[in-house]
XYZ file of N, CA and C in Angstrom:
147
model
N 0.821 -1.181 0.000
C 0.000 0.000 0.000
C 0.873 1.255 0.000
N 1.973 1.236 0.742
C 2.844 2.412 0.792
C 3.419 2.723 -0.588
N 3.697 1.699 -1.376
C 4.226 1.904 -2.716
C 3.251 2.638 -3.625
N 1.964 2.425 -3.413
C 0.957 3.100 -4.223
C 0.908 4.595 -3.941
N 1.291 4.989 -2.730
C 1.244 6.395 -2.351
C 2.588 7.094 -2.501
N 3.550 6.458 -3.128
C 4.815 7.101 -3.400
C 5.832 7.018 -2.284
N 5.633 6.168 -1.318
C 6.581 6.037 -0.221
C 7.591 4.930 -0.469
N 7.740 4.530 -1.711
C 8.699 3.487 -2.054
C 10.107 4.071 -2.006
N 11.115 3.248 -1.762
C 12.483 3.766 -1.751
C 12.877 4.307 -3.121
N 13.634 5.383 -3.117
C 14.076 6.020 -4.355
C 15.415 5.414 -4.759
N 15.537 4.937 -6.010
C 16.817 4.377 -6.446
C 17.914 5.439 -6.435
N 19.144 5.009 -6.295
C 20.285 5.931 -6.223
C 20.480 6.694 -7.532
N 20.138 6.098 -8.645
C 20.336 6.731 -9.953
C 19.101 7.493 -10.442
N 18.175 7.787 -9.550
C 16.936 8.473 -9.930
C 17.222 9.926 -10.314
N 16.394 10.451 -11.182
C 16.519 11.853 -11.593
C 16.254 12.758 -10.390
N 16.786 13.978 -10.458
C 16.677 14.912 -9.333
C 15.231 15.166 -8.914
N 14.289 15.425 -9.846
C 12.904 15.666 -9.397
C 12.272 14.446 -8.722
N 12.695 13.259 -9.101
C 12.159 12.049 -8.464
C 12.722 11.905 -7.056
N 13.991 12.250 -6.892
C 14.630 12.133 -5.585
C 14.188 13.244 -4.631
N 13.780 14.404 -5.169
C 13.366 15.550 -4.355
C 12.029 16.084 -4.872
N 10.931 15.371 -4.635
C 9.660 15.765 -5.253
C 9.106 17.096 -4.766
N 9.268 17.427 -3.502
C 8.727 18.694 -2.993
C 9.503 19.858 -3.588
N 10.816 19.781 -3.569
C 11.638 20.846 -4.147
C 11.400 20.962 -5.646
N 11.247 19.835 -6.314
C 10.969 19.860 -7.753
C 9.638 20.520 -8.067
N 8.626 20.222 -7.270
C 7.302 20.835 -7.474
C 7.353 22.342 -7.250
N 8.034 22.751 -6.190
C 8.148 24.186 -5.916
C 8.953 24.896 -7.004
N 9.982 24.246 -7.496
C 10.790 24.830 -8.568
C 9.963 25.002 -9.838
N 9.183 23.980 -10.196
C 8.340 24.097 -11.386
C 7.285 25.189 -11.229
N 6.718 25.321 -10.036
C 5.756 26.408 -9.795
C 6.420 27.763 -9.988
N 7.633 27.914 -9.466
C 8.348 29.183 -9.612
C 8.671 29.467 -11.068
N 9.070 28.447 -11.814
C 9.386 28.635 -13.234
C 8.139 29.040 -14.012
N 7.037 28.351 -13.768
C 5.800 28.685 -14.474
C 5.320 30.094 -14.141
N 5.413 30.483 -12.882
C 5.026 31.841 -12.506
C 5.955 32.872 -13.138
N 7.254 32.590 -13.158
C 8.210 33.530 -13.740
C 7.977 33.726 -15.227
N 7.455 32.730 -15.890
C 7.193 32.838 -17.330
C 5.838 33.493 -17.599
N 4.802 33.049 -16.914
C 3.456 33.446 -17.304
C 2.927 34.704 -16.626
N 3.430 35.071 -15.471
C 2.966 36.306 -14.835
C 3.342 37.525 -15.680
N 4.595 37.664 -16.136
C 4.897 38.815 -16.993
C 4.093 38.824 -18.297
N 3.860 37.649 -18.858
C 3.050 37.595 -20.084
C 1.613 38.042 -19.820
N 1.051 37.617 -18.681
C -0.314 38.011 -18.344
C -0.403 39.508 -18.059
N 0.576 40.042 -17.356
C 0.576 41.475 -17.055
C 0.709 42.273 -18.340
N 1.557 41.817 -19.234
C 1.728 42.501 -20.522
C 0.435 42.460 -21.334
N -0.211 41.303 -21.360
C -1.465 41.168 -22.104
C -2.553 42.039 -21.490
N -2.622 42.113 -20.173
C -3.611 42.936 -19.498
C -3.373 44.412 -19.817
N -2.127 44.833 -19.885
C -1.807 46.208 -20.191
C -2.199 46.608 -21.600
N -2.165 45.664 -22.531
C -2.552 45.976 -23.910
C -4.059 46.196 -24.052
N -4.846 45.650 -23.133
C -6.298 45.800 -23.212
C -6.790 47.168 -22.780
N -5.987 47.953 -22.108
C -6.433 49.254 -21.594
C -6.380 50.368 -22.636
N -5.719 50.147 -23.729
C -5.577 51.206 -24.743
C -6.837 51.473 -25.484
């Protein structure tokens, strides 16, 4: 049952996001925000003209 919920041991040769899932998730959130927030702000600014 623990294996179904992701509590299985992580292999030594696992990729970084697999070995550090919380840090990987937070990093991806930061990357997505860094890309899309400026695009959204820019798009919103074009609508006011």
